[in-house]
CSV table of C-alpha atoms (C1' of nucleotides) in Angstrom, one decimal:
chain,number,residue,atom,x,y,z
A,154,MET,CA,16.0,9.4,-7.5
A,155,PRO,CA,15.9,13.2,-8.5
A,156,GLU,CA,12.8,14.4,-6.5
A,157,LEU,CA,11.8,17.9,-6.4
A,158,PRO,CA,15.4,19.9,-5.2
A,159,GLU,CA,17.2,17.6,-7.7
A,160,VAL,CA,15.1,18.3,-10.5
A,161,GLU,CA,15.3,22.0,-9.7
A,162,THR,CA,18.6,21.9,-9.2
A,163,ILE,CA,19.5,20.3,-12.5
A,164,ARG,CA,17.2,23.5,-14.1
A,165,ARG,CA,19.3,25.8,-12.6
A,166,THR,CA,22.7,24.4,-13.4
A,167,LEU,CA,21.5,24.0,-16.9
A,168,ALA,CA,19.6,27.2,-17.4
A,169,PRO,CA,22.2,29.4,-18.3
A,170,ARG,CA,24.3,27.0,-20.0
A,171,VAL,CA,21.7,25.9,-22.4
A,172,VAL,CA,18.8,28.7,-22.7
A,173,GLY,CA,19.6,30.8,-26.2
A,174,ARG,CA,21.2,27.8,-27.4
A,175,THR,CA,20.2,26.5,-30.7
A,176,ILE,CA,20.5,22.6,-31.4
A,177,THR,CA,22.6,21.7,-34.0
A,178,GLY,CA,22.4,18.1,-34.3
A,179,VAL,CA,20.8,15.2,-32.2
A,180,ARG,CA,21.9,11.0,-31.9
A,181,VAL,CA,19.6,9.1,-30.6
A,182,LEU,CA,21.5,6.2,-29.7
A,183,SER,CA,18.5,4.0,-27.7
A,184,PRO,CA,15.3,4.5,-29.6
A,185,LYS,CA,13.1,3.6,-26.6
A,186,PHE,CA,14.1,6.9,-24.7
A,187,VAL,CA,12.1,9.1,-27.4
A,188,VAL,CA,8.4,9.3,-26.9
A,189,GLY,CA,6.2,10.7,-29.0
A,190,THR,CA,8.0,10.3,-32.1
A,191,GLY,CA,10.8,7.5,-33.9
A,192,PRO,CA,14.3,8.6,-33.4
A,193,GLU,CA,15.2,10.2,-36.8
A,194,GLU,CA,11.9,12.1,-36.9
A,195,PHE,CA,12.7,13.6,-33.6
A,196,ALA,CA,16.4,14.3,-34.6
A,197,GLU,CA,15.1,16.1,-37.6
A,198,ALA,CA,12.6,18.2,-35.8
A,199,VAL,CA,14.1,19.6,-33.0
A,200,THR,CA,17.8,20.2,-35.2
A,201,GLY,CA,17.9,23.8,-35.9
A,202,ALA,CA,15.5,24.7,-32.6
A,203,ARG,CA,16.4,27.1,-30.3
A,204,ILE,CA,16.1,26.5,-26.5
A,205,LYS,CA,13.9,29.2,-25.3
A,206,GLY,CA,13.5,28.1,-21.7
A,207,LEU,CA,13.9,25.5,-19.2
A,208,ASP,CA,10.9,25.1,-16.8
A,209,ARG,CA,10.3,22.1,-14.1
A,210,ARG,CA,6.8,21.2,-13.1
A,211,GLY,CA,7.1,18.5,-10.1
A,212,LYS,CA,9.8,16.2,-11.3
A,213,PHE,CA,9.3,17.2,-14.8
A,214,LEU,CA,11.9,19.2,-16.5
A,215,ILE,CA,10.7,20.9,-20.0
A,216,MET,CA,12.8,21.9,-22.7
A,217,HIS,CA,10.8,25.2,-24.6
A,218,LEU,CA,11.8,25.3,-28.1
A,219,GLU,CA,11.3,28.1,-30.7
A,220,TYR,CA,11.8,27.0,-34.5
A,221,PRO,CA,12.6,29.1,-37.2
A,222,LYS,CA,10.9,29.7,-40.1
A,223,ARG,CA,11.8,27.4,-42.5
A,224,ALA,CA,10.5,26.2,-46.0
A,225,ARG,CA,9.3,22.2,-45.4
A,226,ALA,CA,11.8,20.5,-47.0
A,227,SER,CA,9.9,18.9,-50.0
A,228,SER,CA,8.2,15.5,-49.3
A,229,PRO,CA,9.4,12.6,-51.8
A,230,CYS,CA,5.8,12.1,-51.9
A,231,GLY,CA,4.9,15.3,-52.6
A,232,GLY,CA,3.3,18.3,-50.6
A,233,GLU,CA,0.0,16.4,-49.8
A,234,GLU,CA,1.5,14.4,-47.1
A,235,ALA,CA,3.3,16.9,-45.1
A,236,ARG,CA,-0.2,17.3,-43.2
A,237,ASP,CA,0.1,13.5,-41.8
A,238,GLY,CA,3.3,13.9,-40.5
A,239,PRO,CA,4.1,15.3,-37.0
A,240,ALA,CA,3.1,19.3,-36.4
A,241,PRO,CA,5.5,20.7,-38.3
A,242,GLY,CA,8.2,23.0,-35.9
A,243,GLY,CA,6.5,22.7,-33.6
A,244,GLY,CA,6.6,20.8,-29.9
A,245,ASP,CA,9.1,21.1,-26.7
A,246,ILE,CA,10.8,18.0,-25.0
A,247,ILE,CA,9.8,17.0,-21.4
A,248,VAL,CA,12.3,15.5,-19.4
A,249,HIS,CA,11.3,12.9,-16.5
A,250,LEU,CA,14.2,11.0,-15.2
A,251,LYS,CA,12.8,9.0,-13.0
A,252,MET,CA,15.4,6.7,-11.2
A,253,ALA,CA,18.6,7.3,-12.4
A,254,GLY,CA,18.5,9.7,-15.4
A,255,GLN,CA,21.2,12.5,-16.0
A,256,LEU,CA,20.8,15.9,-18.1
A,257,LEU,CA,24.6,16.6,-18.3
A,258,TRP,CA,25.9,19.9,-20.1
A,259,CYS,CA,29.8,18.7,-20.9
A,260,ALA,CA,32.2,19.2,-23.7
A,261,PRO,CA,31.9,16.9,-26.7
A,262,ARG,CA,34.9,15.2,-25.8
A,263,ALA,CA,34.2,14.4,-22.3
A,264,ASP,CA,34.8,11.0,-21.3
A,265,LEU,CA,32.1,10.7,-18.7
A,266,GLY,CA,33.1,7.1,-17.8
A,267,PRO,CA,32.6,3.5,-18.6
A,268,THR,CA,29.3,3.3,-17.1
A,269,ARG,CA,27.8,6.5,-18.2
A,270,ARG,CA,29.5,5.7,-21.7
A,271,ARG,CA,27.4,2.9,-21.5
A,272,HIS,CA,24.3,4.1,-20.9
A,273,THR,CA,24.0,7.7,-22.9
A,274,HIS,CA,20.9,7.3,-25.1
A,275,VAL,CA,20.3,10.8,-26.1
A,276,VAL,CA,22.9,13.4,-27.1
A,277,PHE,CA,22.1,17.1,-28.3
A,278,SER,CA,24.7,19.4,-29.8
A,279,LEU,CA,24.6,23.1,-29.3
A,280,ASP,CA,25.6,25.8,-31.2
A,281,ASP,CA,28.2,26.9,-28.7
A,282,GLY,CA,30.2,23.7,-29.5
A,283,HIS,CA,28.8,21.8,-26.2
A,284,GLU,CA,26.8,18.6,-25.9
A,285,LEU,CA,23.9,18.1,-23.5
A,286,ARG,CA,23.7,14.7,-22.8
A,287,TYR,CA,20.9,12.0,-21.6
A,288,VAL,CA,22.2,9.5,-19.4
A,289,ASP,CA,20.3,6.6,-17.5
A,290,THR,CA,21.8,3.9,-16.4
A,291,ARG,CA,18.4,2.4,-14.8
A,292,HIS,CA,16.9,3.4,-17.9
A,293,PHE,CA,13.8,4.2,-16.5
A,294,GLY,CA,13.6,7.9,-17.7
A,295,ARG,CA,12.2,9.4,-20.8
A,296,LEU,CA,12.2,12.6,-23.4
A,297,TYR,CA,8.3,13.1,-24.6
A,298,PHE,CA,8.3,15.1,-27.6
A,299,THR,CA,5.0,17.2,-27.6
A,300,GLY,CA,5.4,17.3,-31.3
A,301,GLY,CA,4.9,13.8,-32.0
A,302,ASP,CA,2.3,11.7,-32.8
A,303,VAL,CA,-0.9,13.1,-30.5
A,304,ALA,CA,-2.6,9.2,-30.7
A,305,ASP,CA,1.1,8.1,-29.1
A,306,ARG,CA,-0.6,6.6,-25.8
A,307,ALA,CA,3.0,6.9,-23.8
A,308,LEU,CA,3.0,10.6,-24.6
A,309,ARG,CA,-0.8,11.3,-24.1
A,310,ARG,CA,-0.2,9.6,-20.6
A,311,ALA,CA,2.9,11.8,-19.9
A,312,LEU,CA,0.8,15.0,-20.7
A,313,GLN,CA,-2.3,14.1,-18.8
A,314,THR,CA,-0.2,13.2,-15.9
A,315,LEU,CA,1.8,16.7,-16.3
A,316,ALA,CA,-1.6,18.6,-16.5
A,317,ARG,CA,-3.0,16.9,-13.6
A,318,LEU,CA,-0.1,17.2,-11.3
A,319,GLY,CA,-0.9,18.4,-7.9
A,320,PRO,CA,0.0,21.9,-6.3
A,321,GLU,CA,3.7,22.2,-5.3
A,322,PRO,CA,4.3,21.8,-1.6
A,323,CYS,CA,5.9,25.2,-0.6
A,324,GLN,CA,6.8,28.6,-2.1
A,325,GLY,CA,3.6,29.6,-2.5
A,326,GLY,CA,2.6,26.5,-4.3
A,327,LEU,CA,0.0,25.5,-1.0
A,328,ASP,CA,-0.9,27.6,1.5
A,329,TRP,CA,-1.6,25.6,4.9
A,330,PRO,CA,-5.2,26.0,5.1
A,331,THR,CA,-5.7,24.5,1.7
A,332,PHE,CA,-3.6,21.4,2.6
A,333,ARG,CA,-5.3,21.3,5.9
A,334,GLU,CA,-8.3,20.8,3.4
A,335,MET,CA,-6.9,18.5,1.1
A,336,LEU,CA,-6.0,16.5,3.6
A,337,ALA,CA,-9.5,16.4,5.7
A,338,SER,CA,-11.5,14.6,2.4
A,339,ARG,CA,-8.8,11.8,2.0
A,340,LYS,CA,-8.5,8.4,3.8
A,341,ALA,CA,-5.4,7.2,2.0
A,342,ARG,CA,-2.4,6.8,4.7
A,343,ILE,CA,-0.4,9.8,4.4
A,344,LYS,CA,3.0,8.8,3.1
A,345,PRO,CA,1.7,7.2,-0.2
A,346,LEU,CA,-0.8,10.4,-0.5
A,347,LEU,CA,2.3,12.6,-0.5
A,348,LEU,CA,4.0,10.4,-3.2
A,349,ASP,CA,1.3,10.5,-5.2
A,350,GLN,CA,2.1,13.7,-7.5
A,351,SER,CA,-1.2,14.4,-8.5
A,352,PHE,CA,-1.5,15.4,-4.7
A,353,VAL,CA,1.1,17.2,-4.4
A,354,SER,CA,4.0,17.1,-6.5
A,355,GLY,CA,7.5,16.9,-6.4
A,356,LEU,CA,8.2,14.7,-3.0
A,357,GLY,CA,9.7,11.5,-3.2
A,358,ASN,CA,10.5,8.8,-1.3
A,359,ILE,CA,13.5,10.4,0.4
A,360,TYR,CA,11.9,13.8,1.3
A,361,THR,CA,8.5,11.9,2.1
A,362,ASP,CA,10.2,10.3,4.6
A,363,GLU,CA,12.0,13.1,6.0
A,364,CYS,CA,9.1,15.8,5.9
A,365,LEU,CA,7.1,13.1,8.0
A,366,PHE,CA,9.8,12.9,10.4
A,367,ARG,CA,10.2,16.3,11.2
A,368,ALA,CA,6.6,16.8,11.5
A,369,GLY,CA,6.3,13.6,13.9
A,370,ILE,CA,3.8,12.0,11.9
A,371,HIS,CA,3.8,8.1,11.7
A,372,PRO,CA,4.0,7.3,7.3
A,373,LEU,CA,0.9,5.1,8.3
A,374,ARG,CA,-1.6,7.5,9.5
A,375,ARG,CA,-4.8,8.3,7.7
A,376,ALA,CA,-4.4,11.6,6.1
A,377,SER,CA,-7.8,12.6,7.1
A,378,SER,CA,-7.0,12.0,10.8
A,379,LEU,CA,-4.3,14.3,10.9
A,380,SER,CA,-5.7,17.3,13.7
A,381,GLU,CA,-5.2,20.9,12.4
A,382,ALA,CA,-2.0,21.8,14.3
A,383,GLU,CA,-0.3,18.2,12.5
A,384,ALA,CA,-1.2,19.4,9.3
A,385,ARG,CA,0.3,23.0,10.0
A,386,VAL,CA,3.7,21.0,11.0
A,387,LEU,CA,3.7,19.0,8.0
A,388,HIS,CA,3.1,21.7,5.7
A,389,ARG,CA,6.2,23.6,7.2
A,390,ALA,CA,8.3,20.7,7.2
A,391,MET,CA,7.4,19.8,3.5
A,392,CYS,CA,8.3,24.1,2.9
A,393,GLU,CA,11.4,23.5,4.9
A,394,VAL,CA,13.1,20.2,3.9
A,395,ILE,CA,12.5,21.2,0.1
A,396,ARG,CA,13.9,25.0,0.7
A,397,GLU,CA,17.3,23.2,2.6
A,398,ALA,CA,17.6,20.5,0.0
A,399,ILE,CA,17.3,23.3,-2.9
A,400,GLU,CA,20.0,25.2,-0.9
A,401,LEU,CA,22.2,22.3,-0.8
A,402,ARG,CA,21.9,21.5,-4.5
A,403,GLY,CA,19.8,18.0,-3.7
A,404,THR,CA,20.7,14.7,-2.0
A,405,SER,CA,23.2,12.5,-3.9
A,406,VAL,CA,22.5,8.7,-2.8
A,407,ARG,CA,23.6,6.6,-6.0
A,408,ASP,CA,22.7,8.2,-9.0
A,409,TYR,CA,22.0,11.7,-8.5
A,410,VAL,CA,24.4,14.9,-9.8
A,411,ASP,CA,23.4,17.9,-11.2
A,412,GLY,CA,23.6,19.0,-15.0
A,413,GLU,CA,27.4,20.3,-14.2
A,414,GLY,CA,28.1,16.6,-13.1
A,415,ARG,CA,27.8,17.8,-9.2
A,416,GLU,CA,26.6,15.9,-6.3
A,417,GLY,CA,24.7,18.0,-3.9
A,418,SER,CA,24.9,17.7,-0.5
A,419,TYR,CA,21.8,17.0,1.4
A,420,ALA,CA,22.7,13.5,2.1
A,421,GLY,CA,24.7,14.2,5.3
A,422,ARG,CA,21.2,16.0,6.9
A,423,LEU,CA,19.4,13.1,6.1
A,424,ARG,CA,18.0,12.4,9.5
A,425,VAL,CA,16.2,9.2,9.1
A,426,TYR,CA,16.0,7.8,5.0
A,427,GLY,CA,18.7,4.9,4.8
A,428,ARG,CA,19.4,5.0,8.4
A,429,ALA,CA,17.8,2.0,9.9
A,430,GLY,CA,19.3,0.8,13.0
A,431,GLU,CA,21.0,4.0,14.2
A,432,ALA,CA,19.9,6.4,16.7
A,433,CYS,CA,17.0,9.1,16.4
A,434,PRO,CA,18.3,12.6,15.9
A,435,ARG,CA,15.8,13.8,18.5
A,436,CYS,CA,15.4,10.8,20.9
A,437,GLY,CA,17.6,8.3,20.3
A,438,THR,CA,15.6,5.5,19.6
A,439,GLU,CA,16.5,3.3,16.6
A,440,ILE,CA,15.3,4.3,13.2
A,441,ALA,CA,13.0,1.4,11.7
A,442,ARG,CA,12.5,0.5,8.6
A,443,THR,CA,9.0,-1.0,6.9
A,444,VAL,CA,7.4,-1.1,3.4
A,445,VAL,CA,4.5,1.1,3.1
A,446,GLY,CA,3.3,1.1,-0.8
A,447,GLY,CA,5.8,-1.0,-1.8
A,448,ARG,CA,8.5,1.9,-0.8
A,449,GLY,CA,11.3,1.3,1.8
A,450,THR,CA,10.1,3.7,4.7
A,451,TYR,CA,12.2,5.1,7.6
A,452,PHE,CA,10.9,6.4,10.9
A,453,CYS,CA,11.3,6.6,14.4
A,454,PRO,CA,8.9,4.2,16.3
A,455,ARG,CA,8.8,6.9,19.2
A,456,CYS,CA,8.8,10.4,17.4
A,457,GLN,CA,6.2,9.1,15.2
A,458,ARG,CA,3.0,7.6,17.2
A,459,LEU,CA,0.4,5.9,15.2
A,460,GLY,CA,-2.3,6.8,17.2
A,461,GLU,CA,-5.3,5.5,15.7
A,462,GLU,CA,-6.5,2.3,14.6
A,463,PRO,CA,-5.9,-0.5,16.4
A,464,ALA,CA,-2.8,-2.7,14.6
A,465,ARG,CA,-4.5,-6.1,14.0
A,466,SER,CA,-2.5,-7.2,12.6
A,467,ARG,CA,-0.6,-8.5,15.6
A,468,THR,CA,-1.2,-7.2,19.1
A,469,ASN,CA,0.1,-9.7,21.4
A,470,VAL,CA,-1.5,-8.9,25.1
B,260,DA,C1',-11.4,5.8,-4.0
B,261,DA,C1',-8.0,3.0,-2.1
B,262,DG,C1',-4.7,-0.9,-2.2
B,263,DG,C1',-2.0,-4.2,-4.0
B,264,DG,C1',1.0,-6.8,-7.4
B,265,DC,C1',4.0,-6.5,-11.1
B,266,DC,C1',6.7,-4.4,-14.5
B,267,DC,C1',10.6,-2.4,-16.3
B,268,DC,C1',16.1,-2.3,-16.0
B,269,DT,C1',20.9,-2.7,-14.1
B,270,DG,C1',24.5,-1.7,-11.0
B,271,DA,C1',25.6,-2.4,-5.8
B,272,DA,C1',25.7,-5.0,-2.0
B,273,DA,C1',24.8,-9.1,0.2
B,274,DG,C1',24.8,-14.3,0.1
B,275,DC,C1',27.8,-18.2,-0.8
C,222,DT,C1',38.3,-14.7,-4.7
C,223,DG,C1',33.9,-14.9,-7.6
C,224,DC,C1',30.1,-16.1,-8.7
C,225,DT,C1',24.5,-15.2,-8.2
C,226,DT,C1',20.7,-13.7,-6.1
C,227,DT,C1',18.3,-9.4,-4.2
C,228,DC,C1',17.3,-5.2,-3.9
C,229,DA,C1',15.8,-0.3,-4.8
C,230,DG,C1',13.0,2.3,-6.9
C,231,DG,C1',8.8,6.6,-10.1
C,232,DG,C1',5.4,5.7,-12.1
C,233,DG,C1',2.4,3.2,-15.5
C,234,DC,C1',-1.1,-0.2,-15.6
C,235,DC,C1',-4.2,-3.8,-14.2
C,236,DC,C1',-7.1,-6.0,-10.9
C,237,DT,C1',-9.9,-6.2,-7.0
DNA sequence: AAGGGCCCCTGAAAGC
DNA sequence: TGCTTTCAGGGGCCCT
C-alpha cells in the first residue's frame, strides 16, 4: 500500500543510487509485469540505457532513460522491418507498485529471503555491479515501458491515468481556496473522492482516514457540504499528514519498505487506521470501522460527525 | 457524474 | 496442531 509518502521515500532512497547508472542487463522473470512490450524486447530495448532521473507523480515512479546513439542491429528481415518494431532508442519506465510492489537496490548476491525471492519479477543489472529488483508478493504492480507498443491497451490506459492525475494535496500542488472550489462542485462522498487519483493524487486508504480524522470530518460527508472552514482544515490536515509521513519515511503495515529495504516509522503515528476498538486519541471514544467504497474505513464516531442527510438506513426512534 | 460490484493475487490471520 | 476460509487493498472495468 505504498501511497505518496512511501513512493516518495522510495524515490529518495533510490535516486542517489541509480541515477547516472547504466543498465547493463535485464532479467524478466515474470512477463506479465512488463506492460507495453514483450519481455525479450523490453530487455533488449533498455539494456545500455542510462538512468537519467527518477521522478514521482502521485503514486507513480518514473525512471527516465537516456539512450546512447547506437547502430540498429541489422534485422534478420532487412532494414524495412525496423519501422514496425518498438520505437528505437526511446522510452521511460513507469512503475506502479499498487499494493505490495517493492523496488530494491541491492548487491547481486543479496538474499532477500524465500518470500521475496519467490516474488522477484524483474531484475535490472547496473554498471556499478548492483541490482535493482522489482519484487511484488501480491502481483498487482506493473512496469510500463513507454517505448513499447502504442496500441497496447494497458499501456495507453496507464499513460492516460498518469496524464489525468489530479494535483498533489500539498507542497504547493494545491492551495486551499482551489481545493475548496474543487470540493464545492462535487456531490461525491469525501472519502472516495480523496481516493480518486484524478481529483487529488497520492492519497490511499491509510492517509485518507488519517486526514479525515485530523480534520474531524466524517468519511461519508458529501464533498459539497463541507464548509469553507472545514475545507481549510482538511487541506491543512492533508499537508501535515503527508509532510510528517514523508519525514518519518512512510508507514510500514504489511509489505512496505523503501529502496534499501528499510521500514518506515509512521505506523506508530497512525491515530485511527487499523485501530478499531481502541480509544480515540482525542476524545476516548472507541474508534469505529466500517466499509466505504469497498475500503476498510476507520474513524471516530464522536470527533467525525455525519451531521447532514438523515441516515435513512435505520434510524430507530 | 456517481456508485456498486467484481476482478486481479497471495500472505496473514482467523476459524474450525 | 494443521488444514481451510476469509480478508486486505489500488485501480481497471463493466453496469446501472
